[in-house]
Amino acid sequence: MSDAEFDRAVELHRAGRLDEAEVVYQQILNKRPTHFDARHLMGVIASQRGDYDMAANLIELALELNDKQPGAFVNLGNALMGAGRAEEAEEAYRRALKLDRRIPEALFGLGNALRATKPNEATDAYRKAVQQRSNFVEAMANLAALLPRERAQEALDLWLKASKLRPASINLYIGAAKALAVLDRADEASAILNGLTQVPSATLDDLFDAGNALAEMRRYDDAAALYREILRRDPSLFAALNNLGNMLRELNRLDEAEAAYRRAMSEAPNDASIVSNHALILKDMGQLVQAEAECRRSLAIQETAVGHGNLGLILMGRGQVQGALDEFNAAEKLAPGDPDIVFSQGYAALYLGRLGEGWPKFEARWAMQRMRERRRDFMQPQWRGEAFDGKTILVHAEQGFGDTFQFVRYAPLLAERGARVILECQPAAARLMVGVEGISAVVPRGQPLPEFDLHCPLMSLPLAFDTTLETIPAEIPYIRAPEPTVAQWNDVIDGLARPRIGLVWAGDARHYDVECNATDRRRSLTLDAYGALLEIPGVNFLSLQVGPAAEQARAYSTLIDHTARIKDFSDTAGLITHLDLVISVDTAVAHLAAAMGKPVWLLSRFDNCWRWMGEREDSPWYLGMRLYRQTEPYTWGPILQRLATDLRRWVSDSNR
């Protein structure tokens, strides 16, 4: 065979006429089996067809003939990557770079091979590829995608440069939008993503990716609008229907979400993930029996970690906590280390009183999508129980007020170990926390922090102290109202006969958070539900209710309401000091009153929080607390009747 025949084969190859080129390459090899280029390019054709193992074999045979060709090692690496053999691909790219360190394709391939296992080395490889070829768009994009959050500006610059070089590539604009979101420029990010609907080159897949990016940014309205636009173009796209349902669920538009999932199931009745999502929305709507049946149907279609996890959540809602834990364990086997699943395992273990098992898994909350924004990435290490005599530790609140009041009890223990304790907490709790023993300084969240050596989230302290049921710090009271806030209520309290009972009937609905809102619907009452209590004679009932639900107090002349004077929890604590008993749903006020040593009667929903555990009427966290548990979901009548009976007896005993 002449060089002219090989040149003709290459020309056919470049023209995309692979079958014809392959025939000529094979003819060359039949005559000259040691023809390196023909054998190498036969392997390239196999790679182009997606037959990566065959491609790797052919290129390896070529390299046996001549192992001084860096380009062939690059193509071998590409074929091995296509075959999912990343470690072998890494070696091939390194062989190419050993022959010529200036090949940008080899650096790019090496980055791809290292991306999943050695991200720092991958970043370095991509960066070198861009240095070797300043217009290497793919390397820019992969480098930008791999940069950590703290280097979001560098990532944005790369995305923008790449998009100028290749303006028709929609994925580059999506990457830029994600970087803008990290830089707290969410409006600019949303504008880019929403604008893609007007770009003619944007495919449905591009718009779908943009919708997913908006969802990650928690711009649920914008994401829902984008999925609706996708469905306008293709009404049968069940993945878009499913994601639309997810967004509507996040927006707390449950009926619309349920309808979207049903439409998705009509298009894809055997899609296990959609059926499982439908089960979860039924749970949110309180249809627990139907939710369980639907979730079991999804698992019959396909056993998935999400399906087992959702079934566990549904069983938790039905009060079947051990069964829920079994499902979480099954999910974890299918998706080891998944933070949502591990957290659920921890939650169930804590509920069952297995604190030693639960606390470590409870730490998985920081890897969950919903908690990432709350994570504090300090340079100082987190304290995990080691000796620290003389050091300063920052203890920081992480979730609700009730959590702050419950776990600030550990501050005196930290001080006893020789630490100087700084507490960062919600501004509305700061004035009250100043008086907690062991705390040297209180910083309202958002204010500059002083220097410190260690830090610990409040809800990680039980793990650091290796807390068991027997060792829960239970010295009460550990929260006391400042004297000025106690005195400020004297003018309205003087003259009120005892007993004085404080009432709370609703929590913070948190409409912006679907999970919290769903929980609030199960825990909160209306004041009308307390009607029988308010008719009990010989009692002065005082409202402790704040927020929108406080308006309900106006309809009851028997309820004393001065909550308009409450500006923060220090004021609330001052009022609680004058009371004899607090009756409350599961809210921060219940924690506060119990931490102050006041008797608290807590109305607990059927699927109560882990901290109240199961099948007990008392709490190891608060010795003066009495639990009134629902025996059926959403059914308050029976326990309110029992509470009213107990209250009449309590009042009678108090008046003796």
Short mmCIF file of C-alpha atoms in Angstrom, two decimals, residues 213-582:
data_model
loop_
_atom_site.label_atom_id
_atom_site.label_comp_id
_atom_site.label_asym_id
_atom_site.label_seq_id
_atom_site.Cartn_x
_atom_site.Cartn_y
_atom_site.Cartn_z
CA ALA A 213 -29.84 25.33 38.61
CA LEU A 214 -32.65 27.64 39.74
CA ALA A 215 -33.91 24.88 42.03
CA GLU A 216 -30.44 24.53 43.59
CA MET A 217 -30.50 28.30 44.18
CA ARG A 218 -33.91 27.87 45.89
CA ARG A 219 -35.51 30.17 43.32
CA TYR A 220 -38.47 27.85 43.25
CA ASP A 221 -40.90 30.24 41.53
CA ASP A 222 -38.44 30.86 38.70
CA ALA A 223 -37.66 27.15 38.39
CA ALA A 224 -41.36 26.29 38.26
CA ALA A 225 -41.88 28.88 35.51
CA LEU A 226 -39.03 27.35 33.50
CA TYR A 227 -40.41 23.83 33.86
CA ARG A 228 -43.82 25.15 32.75
CA GLU A 229 -42.16 26.62 29.64
CA ILE A 230 -40.56 23.25 28.93
CA LEU A 231 -43.97 21.59 29.28
CA ARG A 232 -45.52 24.17 26.96
CA ARG A 233 -43.06 22.98 24.34
CA ASP A 234 -43.41 19.29 25.22
CA PRO A 235 -46.43 18.53 27.45
CA SER A 236 -45.49 14.84 27.76
CA LEU A 237 -42.04 15.39 29.28
CA PHE A 238 -42.63 13.58 32.55
CA ALA A 239 -39.26 14.57 34.05
CA ALA A 240 -40.29 18.23 33.80
CA LEU A 241 -43.66 17.40 35.36
CA ASN A 242 -41.89 15.63 38.21
CA ASN A 243 -39.57 18.58 38.80
CA LEU A 244 -42.48 21.00 38.58
CA GLY A 245 -44.12 18.97 41.34
CA ASN A 246 -40.94 19.26 43.40
CA MET A 247 -40.91 23.03 43.02
CA LEU A 248 -44.59 23.40 43.87
CA ARG A 249 -44.01 21.27 46.97
CA GLU A 250 -41.18 23.60 48.01
CA LEU A 251 -43.54 26.53 47.46
CA ASN A 252 -46.05 24.80 49.74
CA ARG A 253 -48.61 24.58 46.93
CA LEU A 254 -49.40 20.99 47.79
CA ASP A 255 -52.56 20.49 45.74
CA GLU A 256 -50.84 21.74 42.60
CA ALA A 257 -47.78 19.62 43.34
CA GLU A 258 -49.90 16.50 43.79
CA ALA A 259 -51.63 17.20 40.46
CA ALA A 260 -48.25 17.59 38.72
CA TYR A 261 -47.07 14.25 40.07
CA ARG A 262 -50.30 12.59 38.93
CA ARG A 263 -49.80 14.01 35.43
CA ALA A 264 -46.23 12.74 35.47
CA MET A 265 -47.41 9.27 36.51
CA SER A 266 -49.91 9.25 33.67
CA GLU A 267 -46.98 9.73 31.27
CA ALA A 268 -44.62 7.36 33.11
CA PRO A 269 -46.66 5.02 35.36
CA ASN A 270 -43.67 2.80 36.10
CA ASP A 271 -41.22 5.51 37.08
CA ALA A 272 -40.42 4.64 40.70
CA SER A 273 -39.04 8.07 41.58
CA ILE A 274 -42.20 9.88 40.49
CA VAL A 275 -44.42 7.43 42.41
CA SER A 276 -42.21 7.90 45.47
CA ASN A 277 -42.45 11.69 45.18
CA HIS A 278 -46.22 11.37 44.91
CA ALA A 279 -46.18 9.33 48.10
CA LEU A 280 -44.24 12.06 49.87
CA ILE A 281 -46.70 14.77 48.86
CA LEU A 282 -49.55 12.61 50.15
CA LYS A 283 -47.66 12.46 53.46
CA ASP A 284 -47.37 16.26 53.48
CA MET A 285 -51.13 16.46 52.90
CA GLY A 286 -51.79 14.20 55.89
CA GLN A 287 -52.91 11.19 53.85
CA LEU A 288 -50.54 8.81 55.58
CA VAL A 289 -52.24 5.50 54.79
CA GLN A 290 -52.39 6.34 51.08
CA ALA A 291 -48.83 7.65 51.22
CA GLU A 292 -47.50 4.40 52.63
CA ALA A 293 -49.33 2.32 50.01
CA GLU A 294 -48.02 4.53 47.22
CA CYS A 295 -44.46 4.38 48.53
CA ARG A 296 -44.58 0.61 48.77
CA ARG A 297 -45.82 0.58 45.17
CA SER A 298 -42.76 2.59 44.12
CA LEU A 299 -40.49 0.06 45.82
CA ALA A 300 -42.30 -2.78 44.06
CA ILE A 301 -41.49 -1.08 40.75
CA GLN A 302 -37.87 -0.48 41.68
CA GLU A 303 -36.02 -0.70 44.97
CA THR A 304 -34.25 2.63 45.47
CA ALA A 305 -32.61 4.46 48.35
CA VAL A 306 -35.03 7.37 47.89
CA GLY A 307 -38.00 5.01 48.01
CA HIS A 308 -36.84 3.39 51.26
CA GLY A 309 -36.00 6.82 52.69
CA ASN A 310 -39.42 8.23 51.84
CA LEU A 311 -41.14 5.17 53.27
CA GLY A 312 -39.14 5.71 56.46
CA LEU A 313 -40.36 9.30 56.69
CA ILE A 314 -43.94 8.17 56.15
CA LEU A 315 -43.63 5.50 58.85
CA MET A 316 -42.20 8.12 61.21
CA GLY A 317 -45.35 10.12 60.53
CA ARG A 318 -47.40 7.07 61.44
CA GLY A 319 -45.50 6.60 64.69
CA GLN A 320 -43.76 3.41 63.54
CA VAL A 321 -40.27 4.56 64.44
CA GLN A 322 -38.48 1.21 64.51
CA GLY A 323 -40.00 0.37 61.13
CA ALA A 324 -38.84 3.74 59.88
CA LEU A 325 -35.30 3.04 61.10
CA ASP A 326 -35.36 -0.29 59.28
CA GLU A 327 -36.24 1.56 56.07
CA PHE A 328 -33.50 4.14 56.60
CA ASN A 329 -31.03 1.28 57.13
CA ALA A 330 -32.20 -0.34 53.89
CA ALA A 331 -31.78 2.99 52.10
CA GLU A 332 -28.26 3.43 53.49
CA LYS A 333 -27.22 0.06 52.07
CA LEU A 334 -28.22 1.26 48.59
CA ALA A 335 -26.69 4.73 49.02
CA PRO A 336 -23.89 4.48 51.62
CA GLY A 337 -23.05 7.78 53.26
CA ASP A 338 -25.97 9.73 51.79
CA PRO A 339 -26.30 12.57 54.34
CA ASP A 340 -30.10 12.75 54.25
CA ILE A 341 -30.35 9.04 54.97
CA VAL A 342 -27.67 9.05 57.67
CA PHE A 343 -29.37 12.01 59.35
CA SER A 344 -32.70 10.17 59.27
CA GLN A 345 -31.03 7.16 60.88
CA GLY A 346 -29.71 9.43 63.62
CA TYR A 347 -33.06 11.12 64.12
CA ALA A 348 -34.84 7.77 64.55
CA ALA A 349 -32.16 6.48 66.92
CA LEU A 350 -32.48 9.60 69.10
CA TYR A 351 -36.26 9.18 69.13
CA LEU A 352 -35.80 5.62 70.37
CA GLY A 353 -33.53 6.88 73.17
CA ARG A 354 -30.39 5.37 71.63
CA LEU A 355 -28.43 8.59 72.02
CA GLY A 356 -24.98 7.08 71.63
CA GLU A 357 -26.01 5.75 68.23
CA GLY A 358 -27.91 8.85 67.23
CA TRP A 359 -25.56 11.76 67.96
CA PRO A 360 -22.80 10.83 65.46
CA LYS A 361 -25.33 10.32 62.67
CA PHE A 362 -27.08 13.56 63.62
CA GLU A 363 -23.91 15.35 62.47
CA ALA A 364 -24.74 14.39 58.88
CA ARG A 365 -27.15 17.37 58.89
CA TRP A 366 -24.29 19.62 57.81
CA ALA A 367 -23.92 17.79 54.50
CA MET A 368 -27.65 17.99 53.75
CA GLN A 369 -28.73 20.44 51.05
CA ARG A 370 -31.12 22.22 53.40
CA MET A 371 -28.42 22.86 56.00
CA ARG A 372 -25.49 23.89 53.81
CA GLU A 373 -26.39 27.55 53.99
CA ARG A 374 -26.27 27.42 57.80
CA ARG A 375 -22.92 25.71 58.02
CA ARG A 376 -20.20 27.91 59.50
CA ASP A 377 -16.83 27.24 57.89
CA PHE A 378 -14.50 28.72 60.49
CA MET A 379 -10.75 28.43 60.21
CA GLN A 380 -10.69 27.33 63.84
CA PRO A 381 -11.34 23.62 64.44
CA GLN A 382 -14.60 22.28 65.81
CA TRP A 383 -14.41 21.12 69.41
CA ARG A 384 -15.25 17.43 69.69
CA GLY A 385 -14.69 16.74 73.37
CA GLU A 386 -10.92 16.99 73.76
CA ALA A 387 -9.26 18.83 76.67
CA PHE A 388 -9.06 22.59 76.15
CA ASP A 389 -8.25 24.22 79.48
CA GLY A 390 -7.84 27.97 79.10
CA LYS A 391 -9.03 28.18 75.51
CA THR A 392 -11.87 30.28 74.14
CA ILE A 393 -14.70 28.40 72.47
CA LEU A 394 -17.38 29.91 70.27
CA VAL A 395 -20.69 28.12 70.68
CA HIS A 396 -23.12 29.11 67.94
CA ALA A 397 -26.85 28.63 67.52
CA GLU A 398 -27.77 26.89 64.30
CA GLN A 399 -31.52 26.36 64.03
CA GLY A 400 -34.59 27.50 66.00
CA PHE A 401 -34.95 29.32 69.29
CA GLY A 402 -36.11 26.16 71.04
CA ASP A 403 -32.86 24.43 70.10
CA THR A 404 -30.90 27.36 71.53
CA PHE A 405 -32.80 27.22 74.82
CA GLN A 406 -32.49 23.45 75.07
CA PHE A 407 -28.77 23.12 74.39
CA VAL A 408 -27.38 26.26 76.01
CA ARG A 409 -27.46 24.11 79.18
CA TYR A 410 -24.02 22.86 78.14
CA ALA A 411 -22.38 26.29 78.60
CA PRO A 412 -21.76 25.81 82.35
CA LEU A 413 -20.16 22.42 81.65
CA LEU A 414 -17.80 24.00 79.14
CA ALA A 415 -16.83 26.64 81.68
CA GLU A 416 -16.26 23.95 84.33
CA ARG A 417 -13.73 22.35 81.96
CA GLY A 418 -11.79 25.59 81.87
CA ALA A 419 -13.09 27.16 78.68
CA ARG A 420 -13.99 30.77 78.12
CA VAL A 421 -17.39 30.51 76.42
CA ILE A 422 -18.66 32.92 73.78
CA LEU A 423 -22.21 32.34 72.56
CA GLU A 424 -23.41 33.55 69.18
CA CYS A 425 -27.19 33.36 69.00
CA GLN A 426 -30.28 34.87 67.40
CA PRO A 427 -30.64 38.58 68.19
CA ALA A 428 -34.04 38.01 69.83
CA ALA A 429 -32.42 35.63 72.35
CA ALA A 430 -29.21 37.57 72.99
CA ARG A 431 -30.34 39.76 75.89
CA LEU A 432 -31.68 36.71 77.74
CA MET A 433 -28.59 34.55 77.14
CA VAL A 434 -26.29 37.04 78.86
CA GLY A 435 -27.46 35.68 82.22
CA VAL A 436 -26.70 32.01 81.51
CA GLU A 437 -24.02 30.70 83.84
CA GLY A 438 -20.68 29.98 82.22
CA ILE A 439 -21.10 32.35 79.27
CA SER A 440 -18.49 35.10 79.14
CA ALA A 441 -19.88 36.99 76.16
CA VAL A 442 -22.97 36.90 73.92
CA VAL A 443 -22.82 38.02 70.30
CA PRO A 444 -26.05 38.55 68.35
CA ARG A 445 -25.82 36.76 65.02
CA GLY A 446 -24.61 39.11 62.33
CA GLN A 447 -22.32 41.08 64.62
CA PRO A 448 -18.49 40.79 64.44
CA LEU A 449 -17.08 37.90 66.42
CA PRO A 450 -14.19 38.25 68.88
CA GLU A 451 -11.16 36.01 68.66
CA PHE A 452 -11.63 32.37 69.64
CA ASP A 453 -9.69 29.10 69.52
CA LEU A 454 -12.39 26.50 68.93
CA HIS A 455 -16.02 26.45 67.88
CA CYS A 456 -18.97 24.10 68.24
CA PRO A 457 -22.56 24.25 66.99
CA LEU A 458 -24.96 24.12 69.92
CA MET A 459 -26.58 20.90 68.74
CA SER A 460 -23.21 19.18 68.42
CA LEU A 461 -22.47 19.64 72.12
CA PRO A 462 -24.34 16.49 73.20
CA LEU A 463 -22.04 14.45 70.95
CA ALA A 464 -18.93 16.21 72.25
CA PHE A 465 -20.03 15.46 75.82
CA ASP A 466 -20.98 11.87 74.91
CA THR A 467 -24.47 12.48 76.31
CA THR A 468 -26.64 9.50 77.25
CA LEU A 469 -30.12 9.45 78.78
CA GLU A 470 -28.47 9.11 82.17
CA THR A 471 -26.03 12.00 81.71
CA ILE A 472 -28.29 14.69 80.21
CA PRO A 473 -27.45 17.93 82.07
CA ALA A 474 -30.65 18.49 84.01
CA GLU A 475 -29.81 21.20 86.53
CA ILE A 476 -32.80 23.51 86.25
CA PRO A 477 -33.25 26.43 86.09
CA TYR A 478 -30.34 27.34 83.86
CA ILE A 479 -32.10 30.28 82.19
CA ARG A 480 -33.28 33.19 84.33
CA ALA A 481 -35.02 36.37 83.29
CA PRO A 482 -33.08 39.58 83.97
CA GLU A 483 -34.56 41.46 86.92
CA PRO A 484 -35.50 44.54 84.84
CA THR A 485 -37.59 42.40 82.49
CA VAL A 486 -39.31 40.74 85.44
CA ALA A 487 -40.10 44.09 87.01
CA GLN A 488 -41.49 45.55 83.80
CA TRP A 489 -44.51 43.26 84.11
CA ASN A 490 -45.38 44.20 87.69
CA ASP A 491 -47.94 46.80 86.64
CA VAL A 492 -50.06 44.24 84.77
CA ILE A 493 -49.38 41.27 87.05
CA ASP A 494 -50.00 42.96 90.43
CA GLY A 495 -53.49 42.15 91.52
CA LEU A 496 -53.82 39.02 89.39
CA ALA A 497 -54.73 36.13 91.66
CA ARG A 498 -53.04 32.79 91.33
CA PRO A 499 -52.90 30.44 89.63
CA ARG A 500 -51.61 32.27 86.56
CA ILE A 501 -51.27 30.09 83.49
CA GLY A 502 -49.57 31.02 80.23
CA LEU A 503 -50.90 29.71 76.93
CA VAL A 504 -49.26 29.16 73.55
CA TRP A 505 -51.29 27.56 70.77
CA ALA A 506 -49.25 27.98 67.59
CA GLY A 507 -45.67 27.93 66.36
CA ASP A 508 -43.90 29.75 63.57
CA ALA A 509 -45.46 28.50 60.32
CA ARG A 510 -42.29 29.17 58.27
CA HIS A 511 -44.11 29.23 54.93
CA TYR A 512 -40.75 29.53 53.17
CA ASP A 513 -39.74 26.01 54.28
CA VAL A 514 -42.02 23.19 53.19
CA GLU A 515 -40.73 20.72 55.79
CA CYS A 516 -41.10 23.17 58.68
CA ASN A 517 -44.47 24.32 57.43
CA ALA A 518 -45.75 20.76 57.20
CA THR A 519 -44.53 20.14 60.75
CA ASP A 520 -46.23 23.30 61.97
CA ARG A 521 -49.57 22.21 60.51
CA ARG A 522 -49.32 19.09 62.63
CA ARG A 523 -48.21 20.80 65.85
CA SER A 524 -50.20 24.05 65.95
CA LEU A 525 -53.75 24.68 67.13
CA THR A 526 -56.16 27.54 66.98
CA LEU A 527 -57.06 29.28 70.21
CA ASP A 528 -60.60 27.94 69.79
CA ALA A 529 -59.24 24.47 70.62
CA TYR A 530 -58.38 25.81 74.10
CA GLY A 531 -61.95 26.99 74.61
CA ALA A 532 -62.78 24.45 77.34
CA LEU A 533 -59.64 25.42 79.27
CA LEU A 534 -60.52 29.09 79.24
CA GLU A 535 -63.86 28.30 80.87
CA ILE A 536 -62.21 26.77 83.95
CA PRO A 537 -62.98 29.11 86.85
CA GLY A 538 -60.49 30.49 89.31
CA VAL A 539 -57.64 30.84 86.81
CA ASN A 540 -55.98 33.85 85.23
CA PHE A 541 -54.95 32.81 81.73
CA LEU A 542 -52.29 34.94 80.07
CA SER A 543 -51.29 34.78 76.43
CA LEU A 544 -47.67 34.08 75.59
CA GLN A 545 -48.50 33.80 71.89
CA VAL A 546 -46.68 36.02 69.42
CA GLY A 547 -46.78 36.18 65.63
CA PRO A 548 -49.84 36.08 63.36
CA ALA A 549 -51.71 33.61 65.62
CA ALA A 550 -51.64 36.18 68.45
CA GLU A 551 -54.53 38.00 66.77
CA GLN A 552 -56.85 35.18 67.84
CA ALA A 553 -56.60 36.35 71.47
CA ARG A 554 -58.81 39.36 70.73
CA ALA A 555 -61.85 37.11 70.54
CA TYR A 556 -61.49 35.90 74.16
CA SER A 557 -62.18 38.29 77.00
CA THR A 558 -61.12 35.61 79.49
CA LEU A 559 -57.56 35.64 78.11
CA ILE A 560 -55.25 38.37 79.39
CA ASP A 561 -53.10 39.56 76.51
CA HIS A 562 -50.21 41.98 76.91
CA THR A 563 -47.96 40.35 74.30
CA ALA A 564 -47.77 43.61 72.33
CA ARG A 565 -45.16 44.58 74.93
CA ILE A 566 -42.94 41.61 74.08
CA LYS A 567 -39.97 42.67 71.97
CA ASP A 568 -37.68 39.67 72.50
CA PHE A 569 -37.37 36.49 74.55
CA SER A 570 -36.03 38.38 77.53
CA ASP A 571 -39.42 40.07 77.78
CA THR A 572 -41.15 36.70 77.41
CA ALA A 573 -39.00 35.24 80.18
CA GLY A 574 -39.85 38.17 82.43
CA LEU A 575 -43.54 37.44 82.01
CA ILE A 576 -43.07 33.68 82.49
CA THR A 577 -41.39 34.38 85.83
CA HIS A 578 -44.76 35.59 87.18
CA LEU A 579 -46.61 32.45 86.04
CA ASP A 580 -47.35 29.18 87.79
CA LEU A 581 -47.79 26.94 84.74
CA VAL A 582 -47.30 27.10 80.98
#
